[in-house]
Coordinates of C-alpha atoms in Angstrom, one line a residue:
X343 CA 149.5 144.2 128.6
X344 CA 149.0 146.6 131.5
X345 CA 145.4 147.4 131.9
X346 CA 144.2 150.9 132.9
X347 CA 142.7 151.2 136.4
X348 CA 139.2 151.5 134.8
X349 CA 139.7 148.3 132.8
X350 CA 141.1 146.5 135.8
X351 CA 138.0 147.4 137.8
X352 CA 135.7 146.3 135.0
X353 CA 137.6 143.0 134.7
X354 CA 137.4 142.5 138.5
X355 CA 133.6 143.1 138.4
X356 CA 133.2 140.7 135.5
X357 CA 135.2 138.0 137.2
X358 CA 133.3 138.4 140.5
X359 CA 130.0 138.3 138.7
X360 CA 131.1 135.2 136.8
X361 CA 132.1 133.4 140.0
X362 CA 128.6 134.2 141.4
X363 CA 127.0 132.6 138.3
X364 CA 129.1 129.5 138.8
X365 CA 127.9 129.2 142.4
X366 CA 124.3 129.4 141.3
X367 CA 124.9 127.0 138.4
X368 CA 126.3 124.5 140.9
X369 CA 123.1 124.7 142.9
X370 CA 120.8 124.3 140.0
X371 CA 122.8 121.4 138.6
X372 CA 121.7 119.4 141.6
X373 CA 118.0 119.8 140.9
X374 CA 116.2 116.5 140.3
X375 CA 113.0 117.9 139.0
X376 CA 112.0 117.7 135.3
X377 CA 113.3 121.1 134.2
X378 CA 115.3 122.7 131.5
X379 CA 118.1 125.0 132.7
X380 CA 119.7 127.5 130.3
X381 CA 122.7 129.5 131.5
X382 CA 124.0 132.8 130.4
X383 CA 121.6 133.7 127.6
X384 CA 121.9 136.9 125.5
X385 CA 118.8 137.5 123.5
X386 CA 117.4 140.2 121.3
X387 CA 113.9 141.6 120.8
X388 CA 113.2 144.5 118.5
X389 CA 116.9 145.4 118.4
X390 CA 117.0 145.5 122.2
X391 CA 119.5 143.1 123.8
X392 CA 119.0 141.6 127.2
X393 CA 120.9 139.0 129.3
X394 CA 119.5 136.3 131.5
X395 CA 122.0 134.6 133.9
X396 CA 119.8 131.5 134.4
X397 CA 116.5 130.6 132.8
X398 CA 114.6 127.6 134.1
X399 CA 111.7 126.1 132.1
X400 CA 109.2 124.1 134.0
X401 CA 105.9 122.6 132.8
X402 CA 103.8 125.7 133.6
X403 CA 106.2 128.5 134.4
X404 CA 109.4 130.2 133.2
X405 CA 111.9 131.3 135.9
X406 CA 114.5 133.9 134.8
X407 CA 117.1 134.6 137.5
X408 CA 119.3 137.7 137.8
X409 CA 122.3 136.5 139.8
X410 CA 124.4 138.9 141.8
X411 CA 127.6 138.2 143.7
X412 CA 127.6 141.4 145.8
X413 CA 129.6 141.3 149.0
X414 CA 129.3 143.4 152.1
X415 CA 126.5 145.6 153.5
X416 CA 123.9 147.3 151.2
X417 CA 120.7 149.2 151.9
X418 CA 117.5 149.6 149.9
X419 CA 116.0 153.1 150.0
X420 CA 113.3 154.7 147.9
X421 CA 113.6 152.1 145.2
X422 CA 117.4 152.3 144.9
X423 CA 120.4 150.3 146.1
X424 CA 123.3 151.8 148.0
X425 CA 126.4 150.6 149.9
X426 CA 125.3 150.8 153.5
X427 CA 127.5 153.7 154.5
X428 CA 127.5 155.6 151.1
X429 CA 125.2 157.9 149.3
X430 CA 126.5 156.7 145.9
X431 CA 123.6 154.9 144.2
X432 CA 124.5 151.7 142.3
X433 CA 122.8 150.3 139.2
X434 CA 119.5 148.8 140.4
X435 CA 119.6 145.0 139.7
X436 CA 115.8 144.9 140.1
X437 CA 115.5 147.2 137.1
X438 CA 117.7 144.8 135.2
X439 CA 115.4 141.9 136.1
X440 CA 112.3 143.9 135.2
X441 CA 113.8 144.8 131.8
X442 CA 114.7 141.2 131.1
X443 CA 111.2 140.0 131.9
X444 CA 109.6 142.7 129.8
X445 CA 111.6 141.7 126.8
X446 CA 111.4 138.0 127.4
X447 CA 107.6 138.0 127.5
X448 CA 107.1 139.2 123.9
X449 CA 110.0 137.0 122.7
X450 CA 108.2 133.9 124.1
X451 CA 104.9 135.1 122.6
X452 CA 106.6 135.3 119.2
X453 CA 107.7 131.7 119.6
X454 CA 104.1 130.7 120.4
X455 CA 104.5 130.4 124.2
X456 CA 102.6 132.4 126.8
X457 CA 103.7 130.7 130.0
X458 CA 103.8 132.8 133.2
X459 CA 107.1 134.4 134.1
X460 CA 108.3 134.4 137.7
X461 CA 111.7 136.1 137.8
X462 CA 113.9 136.6 140.8
X463 CA 116.9 138.7 141.8
X464 CA 119.2 136.2 143.5
X465 CA 122.1 137.2 145.8
X466 CA 124.6 134.3 146.2
X467 CA 127.4 135.6 148.3
X468 CA 127.1 134.5 151.9
X469 CA 128.8 137.7 153.1
X470 CA 126.1 139.9 151.6
X471 CA 123.4 141.7 153.6
X472 CA 120.7 144.0 152.3
X473 CA 119.1 146.3 154.9
X474 CA 115.6 147.5 154.5
X475 CA 114.9 144.9 151.8
X476 CA 111.3 145.3 150.5
X477 CA 109.1 142.3 151.1
X478 CA 107.1 142.9 147.9
X479 CA 110.0 142.5 145.5
X480 CA 111.3 139.1 144.2
X481 CA 114.6 139.1 146.0
X482 CA 116.3 135.9 147.1
X483 CA 118.8 136.4 149.9
X484 CA 121.9 134.1 150.4
X485 CA 120.2 132.4 153.3
X486 CA 117.2 131.6 151.1
X487 CA 119.0 129.7 148.4
X488 CA 118.4 126.3 149.8
X489 CA 114.7 127.0 150.2
X490 CA 114.7 128.2 146.6
X491 CA 116.2 125.0 145.4
X492 CA 113.7 123.0 147.5
X493 CA 110.9 125.0 145.9
X494 CA 112.1 124.4 142.4
X495 CA 112.5 120.7 143.1
X496 CA 108.9 120.5 144.2
X497 CA 107.3 122.5 141.4
X498 CA 104.9 120.2 139.5
X499 CA 106.6 119.7 136.2
X500 CA 106.5 117.1 133.4
X501 CA 108.1 118.5 130.3
X502 CA 107.0 117.6 126.8
X503 CA 108.5 117.9 123.3
X504 CA 107.0 121.4 123.1
X505 CA 109.1 122.5 126.1
X506 CA 112.2 121.0 124.4
X507 CA 111.3 123.0 121.3
X508 CA 111.2 126.2 123.3
X509 CA 114.6 125.4 125.0
X510 CA 116.2 124.7 121.6
X511 CA 114.7 127.9 120.0
X512 CA 116.0 130.0 122.9
X513 CA 119.5 128.5 122.6
X514 CA 119.4 129.1 118.8
X515 CA 118.5 132.8 119.5
X516 CA 121.5 133.3 121.8
X517 CA 123.6 136.2 120.5
X518 CA 127.3 135.4 120.5
X519 CA 128.3 138.9 119.6
X520 CA 126.9 140.5 122.7
X521 CA 126.9 144.3 122.9
X522 CA 127.7 144.0 126.6
X523 CA 131.2 142.7 125.7
X524 CA 133.6 145.6 126.2
X525 CA 137.3 144.8 125.7
X526 CA 140.2 147.1 126.0
X527 CA 141.9 147.9 122.7
X528 CA 145.0 145.9 121.9
X529 CA 147.4 145.1 119.0
X530 CA 149.7 142.2 118.3
X531 CA 152.8 144.4 118.6
X532 CA 151.5 145.9 121.9
X533 CA 151.1 142.6 123.7
X534 CA 153.9 140.9 125.6
X535 CA 155.0 137.7 123.9
X536 CA 155.7 134.3 125.5
X537 CA 154.0 131.0 126.3
X538 CA 151.5 131.1 129.2
X539 CA 151.5 128.3 131.7
X540 CA 148.3 126.2 131.3
X541 CA 147.9 125.9 135.1
X542 CA 149.0 129.2 136.8
X543 CA 149.0 131.4 133.7
X544 CA 152.5 132.7 134.5
X545 CA 154.6 133.8 131.5
X546 CA 157.2 131.1 130.8
X547 CA 160.5 132.6 129.8
X548 CA 162.6 129.6 128.8
X549 CA 162.5 125.9 127.8
X550 CA 164.3 123.4 129.9
X551 CA 164.0 120.4 127.5
X552 CA 163.5 120.2 123.8
X553 CA 160.1 118.4 124.0
X554 CA 158.9 119.8 127.3
X555 CA 158.1 123.2 128.7
X556 CA 158.4 123.6 132.5
X557 CA 156.8 126.5 134.3
X558 CA 159.3 128.2 136.7
X559 CA 156.5 129.4 138.9
X560 CA 154.4 126.3 139.6
X561 CA 156.5 123.5 138.1
X562 CA 153.8 122.4 135.6
X563 CA 155.3 120.3 132.7
X564 CA 153.7 120.4 129.3
X565 CA 154.7 119.1 125.9
X566 CA 155.9 121.6 123.3
X567 CA 153.2 120.3 120.9
X568 CA 150.4 121.1 123.5
X569 CA 151.9 124.5 124.3
X570 CA 152.1 125.5 120.6
X571 CA 148.5 124.4 119.8
X572 CA 147.3 126.3 122.9
X573 CA 149.1 129.4 121.7
X574 CA 147.6 129.1 118.3
X575 CA 144.1 129.0 119.9
X576 CA 145.1 132.2 121.8
X577 CA 146.0 133.9 118.5
X578 CA 142.8 132.8 116.8
X579 CA 140.8 134.1 119.8
X580 CA 142.5 137.5 120.0
X581 CA 143.0 138.0 116.3
X582 CA 140.4 136.1 114.4
X583 CA 141.3 137.6 111.0
X584 CA 145.1 136.9 111.4
X585 CA 146.6 134.4 109.1
X586 CA 148.5 131.8 111.2
X587 CA 152.1 131.3 109.9
X588 CA 155.2 129.7 111.4
X589 CA 156.8 133.1 111.9
X590 CA 153.8 134.5 113.7
X591 CA 153.5 131.5 116.1
X592 CA 157.3 131.6 116.6
X593 CA 157.2 135.2 117.7
X594 CA 154.1 134.7 119.8
X595 CA 155.5 131.7 121.7
X596 CA 159.0 133.2 122.0
X597 CA 160.5 130.4 124.2
X598 CA 160.4 127.8 121.5
X599 CA 163.8 128.0 119.8
X600 CA 163.1 126.0 116.6
X601 CA 161.0 127.3 113.8
X602 CA 161.2 123.8 112.3
X603 CA 159.6 122.3 115.4
X604 CA 156.7 124.8 115.2
X605 CA 156.3 124.2 111.5
X606 CA 156.1 120.4 112.1
X607 CA 153.4 120.9 114.8
X608 CA 151.4 123.2 112.5
X609 CA 151.6 120.8 109.6
X610 CA 150.4 117.9 111.7
X611 CA 147.4 119.7 113.1
X612 CA 146.3 122.3 110.5
X613 CA 146.0 122.5 106.7
X614 CA 148.6 124.4 104.8
X615 CA 147.2 127.0 102.4
X616 CA 149.4 128.5 99.7
X617 CA 153.1 128.3 99.0
X618 CA 156.3 130.0 100.0
X619 CA 156.2 133.3 101.9
X620 CA 152.4 133.5 101.4
X621 CA 151.7 130.2 103.0
X622 CA 149.5 130.0 106.1
X623 CA 147.6 127.4 108.2
X624 CA 143.9 126.9 108.8

């Protein structure tokens, strides 16, 4: 479907933020110290939701990180963040960090833990510069990432079963239905149909061979069985309440000419519920 300009910008911001989190995840994955690293937590305390991009548990300290993938020149002025040559204030990421810490502290206390919390706002894009950055705020600049990893590796830490219990409890508290998720409205009839290439995500318009699907854009070859099962997963993700039928999958895939072929694949991989025109797969 064609996104509105607002939704396109929102998607671009989400994608850029996600890429920044992957950069930080790659760095923390190399840590050799005895630490628990939890990524992308969404927690709730007293009906207030908060997100933590990365939470590191050491023996004596909890380290929440607010990760930002800002690019370009920014300035810090009177407690606010601005693009360097603009008067348009942006959402203060330090406020986001402070809010997360203020809600994390009582959450930990409720679990029976009162470890010190040392949170940091971490900028990961090498093309980011913050002018007039305050020295008294917990800001990690891109050039300080290696030093940060060195520091975390050298933190005295020997974890116990109690720390594992804390990590498990936090994971179990993760909210999968995040209030921060904002999707554009869509309907089955309003979406363009067709099989999507598993590699380049182009829309495949035709089959070249009965048992294979070939992407005209990148040349990727995939079995029809694999493409159909992937398409069913798309339907389940987009429309979790939809009953999966041969006709629905046939319409969704579009390029697969044989309903019998689709029916065979569904029967081999899902359970048929009901009979006749009311039959569907789970």
